[in-house]
CSV table of C-alpha atoms in Angstrom, one decimal:
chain,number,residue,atom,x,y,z
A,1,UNK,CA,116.7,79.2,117.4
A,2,UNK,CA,116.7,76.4,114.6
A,3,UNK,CA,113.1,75.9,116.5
A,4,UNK,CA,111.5,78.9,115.5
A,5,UNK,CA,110.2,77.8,111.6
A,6,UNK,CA,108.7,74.7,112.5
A,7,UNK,CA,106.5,76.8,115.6
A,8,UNK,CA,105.3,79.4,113.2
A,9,UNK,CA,104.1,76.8,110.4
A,10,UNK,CA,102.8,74.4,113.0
A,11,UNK,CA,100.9,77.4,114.6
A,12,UNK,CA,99.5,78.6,111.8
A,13,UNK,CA,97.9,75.3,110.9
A,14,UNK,CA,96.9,74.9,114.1
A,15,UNK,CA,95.1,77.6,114.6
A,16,UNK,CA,93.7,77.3,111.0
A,17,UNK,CA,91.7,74.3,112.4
A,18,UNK,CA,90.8,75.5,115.3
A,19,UNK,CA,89.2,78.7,113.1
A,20,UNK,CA,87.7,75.9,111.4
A,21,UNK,CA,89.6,77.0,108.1
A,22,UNK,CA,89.8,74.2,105.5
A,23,UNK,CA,94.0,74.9,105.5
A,24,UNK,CA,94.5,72.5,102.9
A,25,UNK,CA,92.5,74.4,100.2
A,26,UNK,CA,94.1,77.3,101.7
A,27,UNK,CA,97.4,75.9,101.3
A,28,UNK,CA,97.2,74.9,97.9
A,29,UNK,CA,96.0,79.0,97.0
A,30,UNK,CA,98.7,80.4,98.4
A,31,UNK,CA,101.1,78.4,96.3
A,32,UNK,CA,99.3,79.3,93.3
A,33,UNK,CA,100.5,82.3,94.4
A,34,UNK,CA,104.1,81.9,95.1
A,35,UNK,CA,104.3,80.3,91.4
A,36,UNK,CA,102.9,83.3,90.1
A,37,UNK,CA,105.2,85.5,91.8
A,38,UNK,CA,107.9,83.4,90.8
A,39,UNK,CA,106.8,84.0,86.6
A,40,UNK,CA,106.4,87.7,87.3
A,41,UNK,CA,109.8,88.2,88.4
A,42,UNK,CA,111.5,85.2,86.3
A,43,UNK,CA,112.1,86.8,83.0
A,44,UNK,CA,113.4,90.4,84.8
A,45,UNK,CA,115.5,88.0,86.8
A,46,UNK,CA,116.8,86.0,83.7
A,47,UNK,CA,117.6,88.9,82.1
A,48,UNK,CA,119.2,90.8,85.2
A,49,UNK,CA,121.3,88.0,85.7
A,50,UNK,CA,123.0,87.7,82.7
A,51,UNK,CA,123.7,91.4,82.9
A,52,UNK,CA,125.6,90.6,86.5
A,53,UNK,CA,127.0,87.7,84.6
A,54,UNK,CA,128.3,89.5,82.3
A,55,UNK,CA,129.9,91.4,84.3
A,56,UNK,CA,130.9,88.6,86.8
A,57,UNK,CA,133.1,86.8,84.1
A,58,UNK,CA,134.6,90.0,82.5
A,59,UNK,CA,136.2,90.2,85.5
A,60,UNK,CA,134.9,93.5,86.3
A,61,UNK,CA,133.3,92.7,89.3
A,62,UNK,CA,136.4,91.7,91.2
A,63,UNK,CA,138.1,94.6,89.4
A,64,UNK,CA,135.6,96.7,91.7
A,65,UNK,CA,135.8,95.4,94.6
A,66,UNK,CA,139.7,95.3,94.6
A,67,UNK,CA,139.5,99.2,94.0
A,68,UNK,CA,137.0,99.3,97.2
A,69,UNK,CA,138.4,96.5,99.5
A,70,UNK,CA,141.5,98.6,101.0
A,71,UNK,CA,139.0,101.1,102.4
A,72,UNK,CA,135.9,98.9,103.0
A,73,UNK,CA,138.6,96.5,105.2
A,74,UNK,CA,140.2,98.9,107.2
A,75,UNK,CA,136.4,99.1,108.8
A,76,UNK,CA,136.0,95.3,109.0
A,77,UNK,CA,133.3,95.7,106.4
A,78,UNK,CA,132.9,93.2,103.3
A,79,UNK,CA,133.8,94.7,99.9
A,80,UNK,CA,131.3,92.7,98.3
A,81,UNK,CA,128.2,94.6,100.1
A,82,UNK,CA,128.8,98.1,98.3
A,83,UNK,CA,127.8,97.0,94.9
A,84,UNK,CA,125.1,95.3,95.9
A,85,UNK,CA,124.0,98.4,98.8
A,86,UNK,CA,124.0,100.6,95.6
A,87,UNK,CA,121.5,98.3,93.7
A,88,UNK,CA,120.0,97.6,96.2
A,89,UNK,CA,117.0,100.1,96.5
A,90,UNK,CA,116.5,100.8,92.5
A,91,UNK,CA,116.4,97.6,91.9
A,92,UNK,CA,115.2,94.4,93.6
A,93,UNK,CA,116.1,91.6,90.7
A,94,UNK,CA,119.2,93.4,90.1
A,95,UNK,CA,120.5,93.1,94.0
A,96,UNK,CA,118.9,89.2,93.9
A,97,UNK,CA,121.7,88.5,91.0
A,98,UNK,CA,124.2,90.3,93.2
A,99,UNK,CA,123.2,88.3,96.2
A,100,UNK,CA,123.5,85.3,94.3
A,101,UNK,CA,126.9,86.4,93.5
A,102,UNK,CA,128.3,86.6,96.8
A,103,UNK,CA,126.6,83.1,97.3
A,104,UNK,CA,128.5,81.8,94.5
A,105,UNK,CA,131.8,83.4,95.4
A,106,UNK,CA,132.3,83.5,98.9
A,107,UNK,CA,129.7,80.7,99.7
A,108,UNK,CA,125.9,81.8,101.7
A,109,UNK,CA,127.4,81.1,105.0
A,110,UNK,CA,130.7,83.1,104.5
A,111,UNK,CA,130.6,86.6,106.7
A,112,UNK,CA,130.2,88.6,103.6
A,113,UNK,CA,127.5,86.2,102.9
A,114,UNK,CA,125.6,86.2,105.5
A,115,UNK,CA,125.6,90.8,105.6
A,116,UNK,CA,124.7,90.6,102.0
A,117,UNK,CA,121.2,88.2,103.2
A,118,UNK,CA,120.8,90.1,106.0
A,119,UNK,CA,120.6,93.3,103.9
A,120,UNK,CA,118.8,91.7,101.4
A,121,UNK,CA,116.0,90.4,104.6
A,122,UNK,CA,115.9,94.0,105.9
A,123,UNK,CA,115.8,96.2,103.0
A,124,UNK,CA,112.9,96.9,100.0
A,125,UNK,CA,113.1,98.7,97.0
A,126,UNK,CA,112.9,102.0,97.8
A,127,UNK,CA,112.3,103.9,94.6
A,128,UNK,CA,109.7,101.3,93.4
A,129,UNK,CA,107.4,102.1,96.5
A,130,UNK,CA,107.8,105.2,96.5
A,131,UNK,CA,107.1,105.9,93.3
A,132,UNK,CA,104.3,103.4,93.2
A,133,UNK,CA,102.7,105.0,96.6
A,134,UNK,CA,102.8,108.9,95.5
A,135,UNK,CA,102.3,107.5,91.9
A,136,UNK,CA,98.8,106.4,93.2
A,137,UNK,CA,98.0,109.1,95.5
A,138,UNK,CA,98.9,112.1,93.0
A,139,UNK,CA,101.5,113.4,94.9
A,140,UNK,CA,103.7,115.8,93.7
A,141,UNK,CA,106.2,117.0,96.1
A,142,UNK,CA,107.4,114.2,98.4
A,143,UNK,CA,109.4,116.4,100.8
A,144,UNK,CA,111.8,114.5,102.4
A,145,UNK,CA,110.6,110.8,101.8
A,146,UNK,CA,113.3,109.8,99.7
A,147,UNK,CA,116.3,111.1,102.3
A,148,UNK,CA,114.7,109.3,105.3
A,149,UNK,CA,113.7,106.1,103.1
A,150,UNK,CA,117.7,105.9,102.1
A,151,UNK,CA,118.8,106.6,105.2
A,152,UNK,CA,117.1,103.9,106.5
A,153,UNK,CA,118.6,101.6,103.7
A,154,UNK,CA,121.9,102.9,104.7
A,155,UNK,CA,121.3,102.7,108.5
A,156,UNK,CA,120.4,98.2,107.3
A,157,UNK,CA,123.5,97.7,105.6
A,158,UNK,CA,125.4,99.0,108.7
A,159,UNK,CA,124.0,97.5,111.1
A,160,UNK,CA,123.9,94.3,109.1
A,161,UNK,CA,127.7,94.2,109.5
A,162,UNK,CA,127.4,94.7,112.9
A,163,UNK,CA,124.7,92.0,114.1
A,164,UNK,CA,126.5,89.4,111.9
A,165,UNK,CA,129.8,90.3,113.3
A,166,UNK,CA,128.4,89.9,117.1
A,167,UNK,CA,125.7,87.7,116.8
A,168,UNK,CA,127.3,85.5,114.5
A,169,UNK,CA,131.3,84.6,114.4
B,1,UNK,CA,116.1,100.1,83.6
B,2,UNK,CA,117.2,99.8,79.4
B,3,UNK,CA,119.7,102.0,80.8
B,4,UNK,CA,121.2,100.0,83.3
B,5,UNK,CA,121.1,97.0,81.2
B,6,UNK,CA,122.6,97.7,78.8
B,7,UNK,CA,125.3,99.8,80.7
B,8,UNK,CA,126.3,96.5,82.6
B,9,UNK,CA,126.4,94.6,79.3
B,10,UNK,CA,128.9,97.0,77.6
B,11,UNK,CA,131.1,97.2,80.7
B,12,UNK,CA,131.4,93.9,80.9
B,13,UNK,CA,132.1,93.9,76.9
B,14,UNK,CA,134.5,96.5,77.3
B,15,UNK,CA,136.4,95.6,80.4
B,16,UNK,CA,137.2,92.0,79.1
B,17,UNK,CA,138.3,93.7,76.0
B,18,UNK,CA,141.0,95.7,78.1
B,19,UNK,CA,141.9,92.7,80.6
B,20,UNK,CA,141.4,89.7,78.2
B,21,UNK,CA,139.3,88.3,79.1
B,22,UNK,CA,136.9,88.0,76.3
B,23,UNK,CA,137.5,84.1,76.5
B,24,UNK,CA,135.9,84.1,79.8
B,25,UNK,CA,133.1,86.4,78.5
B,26,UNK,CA,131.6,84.4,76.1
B,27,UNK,CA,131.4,81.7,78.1
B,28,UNK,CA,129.9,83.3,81.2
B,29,UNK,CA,127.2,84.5,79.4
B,30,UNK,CA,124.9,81.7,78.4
B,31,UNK,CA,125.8,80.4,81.3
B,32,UNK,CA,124.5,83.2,83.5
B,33,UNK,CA,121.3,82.8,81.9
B,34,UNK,CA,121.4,79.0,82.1
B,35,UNK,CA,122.2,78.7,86.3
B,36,UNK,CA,119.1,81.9,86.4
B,37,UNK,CA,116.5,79.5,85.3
B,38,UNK,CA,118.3,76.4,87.7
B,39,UNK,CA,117.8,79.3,90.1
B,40,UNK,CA,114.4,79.9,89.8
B,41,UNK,CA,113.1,76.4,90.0
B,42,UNK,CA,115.5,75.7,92.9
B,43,UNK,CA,114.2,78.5,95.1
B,44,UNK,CA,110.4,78.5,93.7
B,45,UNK,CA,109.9,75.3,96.0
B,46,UNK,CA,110.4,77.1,99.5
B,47,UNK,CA,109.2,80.4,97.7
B,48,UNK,CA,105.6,78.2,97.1
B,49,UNK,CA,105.5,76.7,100.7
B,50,UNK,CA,105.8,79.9,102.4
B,51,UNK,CA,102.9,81.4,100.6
B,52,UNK,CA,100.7,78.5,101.3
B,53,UNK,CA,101.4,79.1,105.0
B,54,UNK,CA,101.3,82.7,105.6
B,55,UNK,CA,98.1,82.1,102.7
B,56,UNK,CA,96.5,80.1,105.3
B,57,UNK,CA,97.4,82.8,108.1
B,58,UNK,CA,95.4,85.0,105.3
B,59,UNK,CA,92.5,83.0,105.4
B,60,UNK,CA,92.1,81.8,109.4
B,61,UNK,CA,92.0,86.0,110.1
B,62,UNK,CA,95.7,86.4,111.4
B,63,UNK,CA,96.0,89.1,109.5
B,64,UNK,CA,93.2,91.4,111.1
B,65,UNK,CA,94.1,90.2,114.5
B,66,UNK,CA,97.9,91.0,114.3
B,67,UNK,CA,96.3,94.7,113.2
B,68,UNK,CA,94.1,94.8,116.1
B,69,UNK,CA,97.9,94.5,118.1
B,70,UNK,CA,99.6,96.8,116.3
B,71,UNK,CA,96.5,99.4,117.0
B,72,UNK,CA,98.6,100.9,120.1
B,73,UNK,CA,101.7,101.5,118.1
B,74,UNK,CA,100.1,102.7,115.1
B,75,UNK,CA,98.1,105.3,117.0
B,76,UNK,CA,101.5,106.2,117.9
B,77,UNK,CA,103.4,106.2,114.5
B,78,UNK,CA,100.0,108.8,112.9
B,79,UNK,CA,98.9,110.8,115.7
B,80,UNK,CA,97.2,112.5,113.3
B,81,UNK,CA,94.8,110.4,111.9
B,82,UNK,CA,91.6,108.7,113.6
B,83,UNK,CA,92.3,105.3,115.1
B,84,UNK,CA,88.7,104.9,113.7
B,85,UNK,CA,88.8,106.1,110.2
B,86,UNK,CA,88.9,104.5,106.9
B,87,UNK,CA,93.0,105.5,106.5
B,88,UNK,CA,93.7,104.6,109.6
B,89,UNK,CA,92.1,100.9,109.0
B,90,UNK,CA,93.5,100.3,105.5
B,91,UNK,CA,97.5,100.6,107.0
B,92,UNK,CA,97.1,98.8,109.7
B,93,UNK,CA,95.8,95.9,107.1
B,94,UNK,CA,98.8,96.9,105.5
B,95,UNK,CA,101.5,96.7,107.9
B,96,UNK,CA,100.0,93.5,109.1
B,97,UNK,CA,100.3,92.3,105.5
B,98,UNK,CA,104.0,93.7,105.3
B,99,UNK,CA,104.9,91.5,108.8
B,100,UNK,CA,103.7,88.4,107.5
B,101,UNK,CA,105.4,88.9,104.2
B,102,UNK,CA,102.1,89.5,101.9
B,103,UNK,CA,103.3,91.4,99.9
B,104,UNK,CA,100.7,91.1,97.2
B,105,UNK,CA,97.9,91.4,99.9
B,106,UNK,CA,99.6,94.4,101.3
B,107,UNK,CA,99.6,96.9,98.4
B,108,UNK,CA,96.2,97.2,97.2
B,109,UNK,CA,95.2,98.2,101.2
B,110,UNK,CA,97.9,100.6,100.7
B,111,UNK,CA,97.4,102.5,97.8
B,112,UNK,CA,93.9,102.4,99.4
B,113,UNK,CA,95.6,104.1,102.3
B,114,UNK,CA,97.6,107.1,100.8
B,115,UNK,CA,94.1,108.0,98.2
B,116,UNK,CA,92.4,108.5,101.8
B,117,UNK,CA,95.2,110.3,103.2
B,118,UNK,CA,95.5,112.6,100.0
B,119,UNK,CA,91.2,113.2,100.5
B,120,UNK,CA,92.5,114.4,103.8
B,121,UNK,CA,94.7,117.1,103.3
B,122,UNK,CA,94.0,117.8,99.7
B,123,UNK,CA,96.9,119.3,97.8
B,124,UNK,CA,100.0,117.7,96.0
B,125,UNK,CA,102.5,118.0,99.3
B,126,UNK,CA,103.3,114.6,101.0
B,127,UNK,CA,101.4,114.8,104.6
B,128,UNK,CA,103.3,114.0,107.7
B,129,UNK,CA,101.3,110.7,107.4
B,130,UNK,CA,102.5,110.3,104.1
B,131,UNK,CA,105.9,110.0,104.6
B,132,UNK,CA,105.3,107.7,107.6
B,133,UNK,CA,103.6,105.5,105.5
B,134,UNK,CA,105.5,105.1,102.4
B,135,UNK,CA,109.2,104.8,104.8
B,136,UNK,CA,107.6,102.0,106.6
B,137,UNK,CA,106.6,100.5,103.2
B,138,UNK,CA,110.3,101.2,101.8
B,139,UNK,CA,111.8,99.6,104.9
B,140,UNK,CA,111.4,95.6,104.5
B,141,UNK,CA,109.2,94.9,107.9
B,142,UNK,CA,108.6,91.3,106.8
B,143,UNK,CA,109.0,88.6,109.9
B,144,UNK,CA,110.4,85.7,107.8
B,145,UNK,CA,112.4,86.0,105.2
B,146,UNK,CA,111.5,83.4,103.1
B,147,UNK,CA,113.2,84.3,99.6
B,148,UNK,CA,116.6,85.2,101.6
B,149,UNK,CA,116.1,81.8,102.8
B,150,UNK,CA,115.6,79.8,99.7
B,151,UNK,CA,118.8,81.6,97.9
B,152,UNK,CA,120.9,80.9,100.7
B,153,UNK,CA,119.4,77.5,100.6
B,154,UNK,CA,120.3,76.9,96.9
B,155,UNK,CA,123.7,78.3,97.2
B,156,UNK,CA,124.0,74.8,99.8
B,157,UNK,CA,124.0,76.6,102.9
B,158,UNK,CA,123.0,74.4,106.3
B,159,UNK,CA,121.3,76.3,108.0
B,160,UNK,CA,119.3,78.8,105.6
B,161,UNK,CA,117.6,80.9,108.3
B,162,UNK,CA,120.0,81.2,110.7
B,163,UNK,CA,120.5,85.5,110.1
B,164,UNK,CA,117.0,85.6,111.2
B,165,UNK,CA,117.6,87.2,114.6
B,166,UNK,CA,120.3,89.5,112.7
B,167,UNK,CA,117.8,90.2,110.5
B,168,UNK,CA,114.4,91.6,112.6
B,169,UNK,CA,117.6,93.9,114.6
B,170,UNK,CA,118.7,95.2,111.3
B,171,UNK,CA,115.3,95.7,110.2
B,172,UNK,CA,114.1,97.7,113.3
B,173,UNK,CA,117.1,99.9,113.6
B,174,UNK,CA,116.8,100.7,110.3
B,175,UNK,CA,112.9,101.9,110.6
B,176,UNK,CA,113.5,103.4,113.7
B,177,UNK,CA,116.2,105.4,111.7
B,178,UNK,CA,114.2,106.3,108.9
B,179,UNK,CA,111.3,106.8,111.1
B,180,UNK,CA,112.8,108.9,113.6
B,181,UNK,CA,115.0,111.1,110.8
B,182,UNK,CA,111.2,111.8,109.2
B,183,UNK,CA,109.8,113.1,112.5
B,184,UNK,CA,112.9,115.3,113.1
B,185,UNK,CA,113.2,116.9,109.4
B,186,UNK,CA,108.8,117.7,110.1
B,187,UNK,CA,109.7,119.3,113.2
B,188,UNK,CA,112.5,121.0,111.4
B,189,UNK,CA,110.8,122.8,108.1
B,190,UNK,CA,108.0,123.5,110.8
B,191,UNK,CA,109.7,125.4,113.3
B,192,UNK,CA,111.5,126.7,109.6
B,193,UNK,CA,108.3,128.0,108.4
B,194,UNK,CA,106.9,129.6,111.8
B,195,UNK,CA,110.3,131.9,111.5
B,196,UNK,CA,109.6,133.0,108.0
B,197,UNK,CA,106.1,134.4,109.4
């Protein structure tokens, strides 16, 4: 298990030189590219996550997930998942601030914690493809894209609460 | 998006109003936006590392090998396109892209994709195809999580990647769900639309 990181970097390299890739140069591209992901999504983060914040220390956040818990714990599932399940497929920053929530609160290695990373690993943000797919393509009428695509994102945050619960405690 | 801002802003505004807790509001709030940009820097490290590696899978030709592997499966997934066409080519690039987390590399191939597939069948209704294509693109197919990773990582945990076997489960169940629910509505409105004849 805690193996499986260093194999696929020390793979990649490896293989790199035996392609006779100059990795290095390689290397150093690719993080020019993680930083500029990083300053495309910084100021929609910043500003998503003092919206959460806000939120967060108005006490309103709790306030909803007292209102849920009673239900969401009679099915063993964590409270803390359905905010962040609803944000979760219009908007990617917004569910990152939410994640980061359930970090801060109940810690990333909590139960709760650990469904809300899982979703977060095994979901994307569904309305942004799709638009940005049938956007480019001139679609009109998607059919039934959007039911299956959500289903799917509803189908990951089950089954999130499920692996974790088996796999995991 | 204005929308939902500023929706969560005055919630928060008006529910500290009613509870009192507008003490703990005014403080929260520069200091949201203060531990967002700690955030950023803390996670941009590992974010940085793991696009230098899969960069260097990029670059060595993993990318076109993993999509001569996912050939047989593909062929599967769009039984209606030629495994030798132009489509067919551009998402396997993408879906190999997707797996190795690319995201960036993975979309242009895309869009590339779904243009070919709309030359196809020429009119404004999603193909069959289609709707393969974007639901595999909605659902996260990526093999490590890196960004998951660096939060959790942040946030102090020990062992950051440890949901990653949790994670490829959840990921597959929830394709084959959204894959298999796409297949069953097509045969559906088919069958539908033979009846109507």
């Amino acid at each position: 298990m805690e193996a499986i990181i260093p194999v696929i970097i020390t793979s990649v390299c490896v293989y790199g030189l035996f392609r006779r890739i100059n990795i290095f140069d390689s290397f150093v591209e690719g993080v020019k590219e993680g930083f500029g992901t990083v300053r495309f999504v910084a100021p929609t983060m910043i500003a998503l996550l003092v919206a959460v914040g806000t939120l967060r220390a108005s006490g309103f956040l709790d306030f909803i997930a007292e209102l849920i818990s009673p239900l969401a714990e009679s099915v063993g599932f964590p409270a803390e998942l359905v905010p962040m399940g609803l944000l979760r497929p219009v908007s990617g920053s917004g569910a990152t601030a939410l994640l980061t929530g359930i970090y801060r609160d109940c810690g990333p290695d909590s139960f709760a914690g650990r469904c809300a990373s899982v979703v977060a690993g095994s979901t994307e943000t569904t309305f942004y493809a799709v638009t940005m797919y049938y956007g480019a393509a001139g679609i009109k009428k998607i059919r039934h894209t959007l039911f299956s695509a959500l289903l799917a994102d509803l189908t990951a945050i089950i089954v999130s609460v499920i692996t974790v619960g088996l796999l995991m405690s | 998006m204005s929308y939902i801002f500023g929706v969560m802003i005055a919630l928060g505004f008006i529910y500290a109003l009613v509870s009192g807790n507008m003490a703990a509001l005014s403080a929260g709030i520069p200091e949201a936006a203060a531990s967002a940009v700690e955030l950023l820097i803390s996670i941009s490290g590992m974010l940085c590392m793991w696009s230098g590696f899969m960069r260097i899978a990029k670059d060595c030709g993993l990318t076109e090998k993993l999509a001569r592997l996912l050939a047989p499966l593909l062929r599967r997934l769009y039984p209606d396109i030629d495994p030798d066409s132009k489509a067919f080519g551009y998402i396997s690039v993408n879906i190999s892209a997707n797996l190795l987390g690319l995201g960036n590399a993975a979309t242009p191939p895309g869009l590339n994709a779904m243009r070919e597939l709309r030359k196809r069948s020429g009119t404004e209704i999603a193909s069959d195809s289609m709707i393969t294509f974007v639901v595999m693109n909605t659902a996260s197919i990526q093999l490590v999580p890196a960004t998951v990773a660096a939060l959790r990582k942040s946030y102090g945990s020990t062992q950051p990647f440890d949901i990653i076997i949790c994670v490829w489960i959840t990921s597959a169940v929830a394709l084959a769900v959204g894959l298999m629910s796409s297949r069953l509505i097509s045969a559906l409105t088919r069958r539908g639309r033979i009846w109507k004849r």
